[in-house]
PDB file of C-alpha atoms in Angstrom:
ATOM      1  CA  MET A 439      81.581 101.342  93.618  1.00 66.00           C
ATOM      2  CA  LYS A 440      79.260 100.149  91.835  1.00 77.00           C
ATOM      3  CA  THR A 441      80.882  98.696  88.518  1.00 78.00           C
ATOM      4  CA  ARG A 442      78.166  96.088  85.291  1.00 88.00           C
ATOM      5  CA  SER A 443      80.101  92.787  87.157  1.00 91.00           C
ATOM      6  CA  PRO A 444      77.506  91.374  89.381  1.00 93.00           C
ATOM      7  CA  PHE A 445      80.574  89.666  91.318  1.00 95.00           C
ATOM      8  CA  LEU A 446      82.229  92.777  91.434  1.00 95.00           C
ATOM      9  CA  ASN A 447      79.955  94.600  93.508  1.00 95.00           C
ATOM     10  CA  TYR A 448      79.677  91.935  95.075  1.00 96.00           C
ATOM     11  CA  ILE A 449      83.079  91.852  96.427  1.00 96.00           C
ATOM     12  CA  ALA A 450      83.319  95.601  96.549  1.00 96.00           C
ATOM     13  CA  GLU A 451      80.110  95.007  99.005  1.00 96.00           C
ATOM     14  CA  TYR A 452      81.818  92.474 100.827  1.00 97.00           C
ATOM     15  CA  MET A 453      85.282  95.302 101.918  1.00 97.00           C
ATOM     16  CA  LEU A 454      82.352  98.102 102.393  1.00 95.00           C
ATOM     17  CA  VAL A 455      81.268  96.412 104.944  1.00 96.00           C
ATOM     18  CA  ARG A 456      84.518  94.948 106.598  1.00 96.00           C
ATOM     19  CA  GLN A 457      84.933  98.942 106.473  1.00 95.00           C
ATOM     20  CA  TYR A 458      88.995  98.392 104.119  1.00 95.00           C
ATOM     21  CA  SER A 459      89.307 102.554 102.194  1.00 93.00           C
ATOM     22  CA  LEU A 460      87.500 103.184  98.802  1.00 93.00           C
ATOM     23  CA  ARG A 461      90.964 103.083  97.935  1.00 93.00           C
ATOM     24  CA  THR A 462      91.968 100.100  98.737  1.00 95.00           C
ATOM     25  CA  ILE A 463      88.693  98.718  97.570  1.00 96.00           C
ATOM     26  CA  ASP A 464      88.866 100.420  93.883  1.00 95.00           C
ATOM     27  CA  THR A 465      92.834  99.011  93.469  1.00 96.00           C
ATOM     28  CA  TYR A 466      92.176  95.399  94.079  1.00 97.00           C
ATOM     29  CA  LEU A 467      88.426  95.818  92.022  1.00 97.00           C
ATOM     30  CA  ARG A 468      90.777  97.051  89.467  1.00 97.00           C
ATOM     31  CA  TRP A 469      93.227  93.961  89.520  1.00 97.00           C
ATOM     32  CA  ILE A 470      90.771  91.518  90.183  1.00 97.00           C
ATOM     33  CA  ALA A 471      89.126  92.638  86.329  1.00 96.00           C
ATOM     34  CA  SER A 472      92.383  93.327  85.236  1.00 97.00           C
ATOM     35  CA  TYR A 473      93.236  89.013  86.155  1.00 97.00           C
ATOM     36  CA  ILE A 474      89.535  87.707  84.494  1.00 97.00           C
ATOM     37  CA  HIS A 475      90.207  89.953  81.246  1.00 96.00           C
ATOM     38  CA  PHE A 476      93.314  88.352  81.141  1.00 97.00           C
ATOM     39  CA  HIS A 477      92.080  84.875  81.314  1.00 96.00           C
ATOM     40  CA  ASN A 478      89.303  85.733  78.365  1.00 96.00           C
ATOM     41  CA  LYS A 479      86.594  85.803  81.853  1.00 95.00           C
ATOM     42  CA  ARG A 480      87.051  82.937  83.081  1.00 96.00           C
ATOM     43  CA  HIS A 481      85.630  82.393  86.217  1.00 96.00           C
ATOM     44  CA  PRO A 482      88.146  82.545  89.132  1.00 96.00           C
ATOM     45  CA  ALA A 483      86.121  79.025  91.032  1.00 96.00           C
ATOM     46  CA  SER A 484      87.856  77.914  87.618  1.00 96.00           C
ATOM     47  CA  MET A 485      91.115  79.490  88.225  1.00 96.00           C
ATOM     48  CA  GLY A 486      93.663  78.234  90.506  1.00 94.00           C
ATOM     49  CA  ASP A 487      97.452  78.512  91.141  1.00 95.00           C
ATOM     50  CA  ASN A 488      98.997  78.402  87.270  1.00 95.00           C
ATOM     51  CA  GLU A 489      96.553  81.073  86.222  1.00 96.00           C
ATOM     52  CA  VAL A 490      98.207  84.145  89.015  1.00 96.00           C
ATOM     53  CA  GLU A 491     100.845  82.457  87.188  1.00 96.00           C
ATOM     54  CA  ARG A 492     100.247  83.400  84.484  1.00 96.00           C
ATOM     55  CA  TYR A 493      98.448  86.234  85.306  1.00 97.00           C
ATOM     56  CA  LEU A 494     101.642  87.718  87.905  1.00 96.00           C
ATOM     57  CA  GLU A 495     104.061  86.781  84.588  1.00 95.00           C
ATOM     58  CA  HIS A 496     102.879  88.678  81.700  1.00 96.00           C
ATOM     59  CA  LEU A 497     102.622  91.777  83.859  1.00 95.00           C
ATOM     60  CA  VAL A 498     105.819  91.947  84.414  1.00 93.00           C
ATOM     61  CA  LEU A 499     107.390  90.261  80.938  1.00 92.00           C
ATOM     62  CA  LYS A 500     104.705  92.091  78.870  1.00 93.00           C
ATOM     63  CA  GLN A 501     104.016  94.746  81.073  1.00 93.00           C
ATOM     64  CA  ASN A 502     107.074  95.885  82.366  1.00 90.00           C
ATOM     65  CA  VAL A 503     105.337  97.058  86.140  1.00 92.00           C
ATOM     66  CA  ALA A 504     107.206  97.895  88.907  1.00 90.00           C
ATOM     67  CA  PRO A 505     107.245  95.688  91.583  1.00 91.00           C
ATOM     68  CA  ARG A 506     104.961  96.952  94.046  1.00 91.00           C
ATOM     69  CA  THR A 507     102.440  96.983  90.759  1.00 94.00           C
ATOM     70  CA  GLN A 508     103.244  93.121  90.515  1.00 95.00           C
ATOM     71  CA  ALA A 509     102.248  92.964  94.669  1.00 94.00           C
ATOM     72  CA  THR A 510      99.332  95.492  94.287  1.00 96.00           C
ATOM     73  CA  ALA A 511      98.036  92.813  92.073  1.00 97.00           C
ATOM     74  CA  LEU A 512      99.268  89.618  93.880  1.00 96.00           C
ATOM     75  CA  ASN A 513      97.975  90.456  97.102  1.00 96.00           C
ATOM     76  CA  SER A 514      94.387  91.593  95.343  1.00 97.00           C
ATOM     77  CA  LEU A 515      93.912  87.972  93.565  1.00 97.00           C
ATOM     78  CA  SER A 516      94.988  87.111  97.122  1.00 96.00           C
ATOM     79  CA  PHE A 517      92.155  88.365  98.585  1.00 97.00           C
ATOM     80  CA  LEU A 518      89.100  87.148  95.991  1.00 97.00           C
ATOM     81  CA  TYR A 519      90.746  83.658  96.720  1.00 96.00           C
ATOM     82  CA  LYS A 520      91.558  84.281 100.697  1.00 96.00           C
ATOM     83  CA  HIS A 521      88.081  85.303 100.960  1.00 97.00           C
ATOM     84  CA  ILE A 522      85.452  85.561  98.100  1.00 97.00           C
ATOM     85  CA  ILE A 523      86.418  81.625  96.762  1.00 96.00           C
ATOM     86  CA  LYS A 524      87.875  80.548  99.889  1.00 96.00           C
ATOM     87  CA  LYS A 525      90.892  78.642  98.385  1.00 94.00           C
ATOM     88  CA  GLU A 526      93.921  80.220  98.798  1.00 93.00           C
ATOM     89  CA  LEU A 527      96.168  80.313  96.783  1.00 93.00           C
ATOM     90  CA  SER A 528      99.918  78.532  97.001  1.00 92.00           C
ATOM     91  CA  LEU A 529     102.669  79.279  99.089  1.00 89.00           C
ATOM     92  CA  ASN A 530     104.884  78.035  96.391  1.00 90.00           C
ATOM     93  CA  LEU A 531     103.740  80.500  93.829  1.00 90.00           C
ATOM     94  CA  ASN A 532     106.378  80.298  90.610  1.00 88.00           C
ATOM     95  CA  PHE A 533     106.632  82.455  87.694  1.00 89.00           C
ATOM     96  CA  ALA A 534     108.815  86.122  87.283  1.00 85.00           C
ATOM     97  CA  ARG A 535     109.196  88.453  90.013  1.00 87.00           C
ATOM     98  CA  SER A 536     109.326  91.468  88.400  1.00 84.00           C
ATOM     99  CA  LYS A 537     112.791  93.672  89.148  1.00 84.00           C
ATOM    100  CA  LYS A 538     112.414  97.004  87.262  1.00 72.00           C
ATOM    101  CA  GLN A 539     114.118  99.433  89.933  1.00 72.00           C
ATOM    102  CA  ALA A 540     112.148 102.018  91.309  1.00 64.00           C
ATOM    103  CA  LYS A 541     111.723 105.568  90.461  1.00 71.00           C
ATOM    104  CA  LEU A 542     112.922 107.838  93.300  1.00 75.00           C
ATOM    105  CA  PRO A 543     110.814 110.975  93.725  1.00 76.00           C
ATOM    106  CA  VAL A 544     111.723 113.813  93.262  1.00 80.00           C
ATOM    107  CA  VAL A 545     112.332 115.906  95.649  1.00 82.00           C
ATOM    108  CA  MET A 546     112.318 120.274  95.806  1.00 83.00           C
ATOM    109  CA  THR A 547     115.150 121.502  97.921  1.00 88.00           C
ATOM    110  CA  PRO A 548     114.347 124.348 100.330  1.00 87.00           C
ATOM    111  CA  GLU A 549     114.560 126.841  98.228  1.00 91.00           C
ATOM    112  CA  GLU A 550     112.294 126.800  95.600  1.00 90.00           C
ATOM    113  CA  VAL A 551     109.983 125.257  98.315  1.00 87.00           C
ATOM    114  CA  LYS A 552     110.569 128.881  99.953  1.00 89.00           C
ATOM    115  CA  MET A 553     110.391 129.761  96.243  1.00 90.00           C
ATOM    116  CA  LEU A 554     107.541 127.842  96.269  1.00 88.00           C
ATOM    117  CA  MET A 555     105.347 128.850  98.723  1.00 89.00           C
ATOM    118  CA  ALA A 556     106.343 132.700  98.480  1.00 91.00           C
ATOM    119  CA  HIS A 557     103.354 132.364  95.420  1.00 90.00           C
ATOM    120  CA  LEU A 558     100.891 130.957  96.863  1.00 89.00           C
ATOM    121  CA  ASN A 559      97.776 131.821  97.413  1.00 88.00           C
ATOM    122  CA  LYS A 560      96.442 132.966 100.744  1.00 84.00           C
ATOM    123  CA  ARG A 561      93.768 130.206 100.682  1.00 81.00           C
ATOM    124  CA  TYR A 562      96.811 127.569 100.478  1.00 84.00           C
ATOM    125  CA  TYR A 563      99.439 128.835 102.474  1.00 87.00           C
ATOM    126  CA  LEU A 564      98.378 127.369 105.468  1.00 84.00           C
ATOM    127  CA  ILE A 565      97.579 123.416 104.486  1.00 81.00           C
ATOM    128  CA  ALA A 566     100.748 123.455 102.076  1.00 84.00           C
ATOM    129  CA  ALA A 567     102.809 124.785 105.474  1.00 85.00           C
ATOM    130  CA  LEU A 568     101.090 122.304 107.972  1.00 82.00           C
ATOM    131  CA  MET A 569     102.612 119.569 104.828  1.00 82.00           C
ATOM    132  CA  TYR A 570     105.987 121.035 104.317  1.00 83.00           C
ATOM    133  CA  GLY A 571     106.404 121.489 107.385  1.00 84.00           C
ATOM    134  CA  SER A 572     104.840 117.756 108.986  1.00 83.00           C
ATOM    135  CA  GLY A 573     105.404 116.309 106.042  1.00 78.00           C
ATOM    136  CA  LEU A 574     102.420 114.672 105.196  1.00 75.00           C
ATOM    137  CA  ARG A 575     101.716 113.015 101.516  1.00 73.00           C
ATOM    138  CA  VAL A 576      99.104 114.746  99.460  1.00 72.00           C
ATOM    139  CA  MET A 577      96.463 112.681 100.224  1.00 69.00           C
ATOM    140  CA  LYS A 578      95.520 113.567 103.953  1.00 63.00           C
ATOM    141  CA  ALA A 579      95.132 117.125 103.205  1.00 63.00           C
ATOM    142  CA  GLU A 580      93.944 116.716  99.930  1.00 63.00           C
ATOM    143  CA  GLY A 581      90.291 115.388 100.831  1.00 58.00           C
ATOM    144  CA  GLN A 582      90.616 118.833 103.240  1.00 53.00           C
ATOM    145  CA  ILE A 583      90.961 121.107 100.119  1.00 52.00           C
ATOM    146  CA  LEU A 584      88.475 120.083  99.141  1.00 51.00           C
ATOM    147  CA  THR A 585      85.444 119.766 101.119  1.00 47.00           C
ATOM    148  CA  SER A 586      87.474 123.750 103.066  1.00 49.00           C
ATOM    149  CA  ASP A 587      84.906 126.084 102.388  1.00 46.00           C
ATOM    150  CA  ILE A 588      86.278 127.302 105.142  1.00 45.00           C
ATOM    151  CA  LYS A 589      87.185 131.534 104.046  1.00 46.00           C
ATOM    152  CA  ILE A 590      90.065 130.853 107.335  1.00 44.00           C
ATOM    153  CA  PHE A 591      91.371 134.525 104.698  1.00 42.00           C
ATOM    154  CA  ASP A 592      89.216 136.049 103.506  1.00 43.00           C
TER     155      ASP A 592
END
């Protein structure tokens, strides 16, 4: 999780010590770095509400991000100011909110699932069947597939 920035490394270390997930740390660091680059590498301590508002508006108006993406960026910056800078953002931030429609997930029909399951390698059948039957997300089983060298079916 090392970066070239001592400041971002400090944030990563702060989050690791407090047992944030690696995925959360990576996401927050990306948004914080993007925010800093957007403002020509100014240190966040020298900025505040106005700069956060401009950045969040830029995400919506120029990059056309989805509402959840904008919310994630805001959460990252809120964390930065509250825990790292020790200067909380205003509760009354005034910025354009994303109104982009959320994409609906692609869902397979039961027949498509049966066809897929019939073509799976026996090594992955059990994991796929458990995921489908219990509604597990890919992330939850992903680590098991990648790290599993147990030969159950061989």
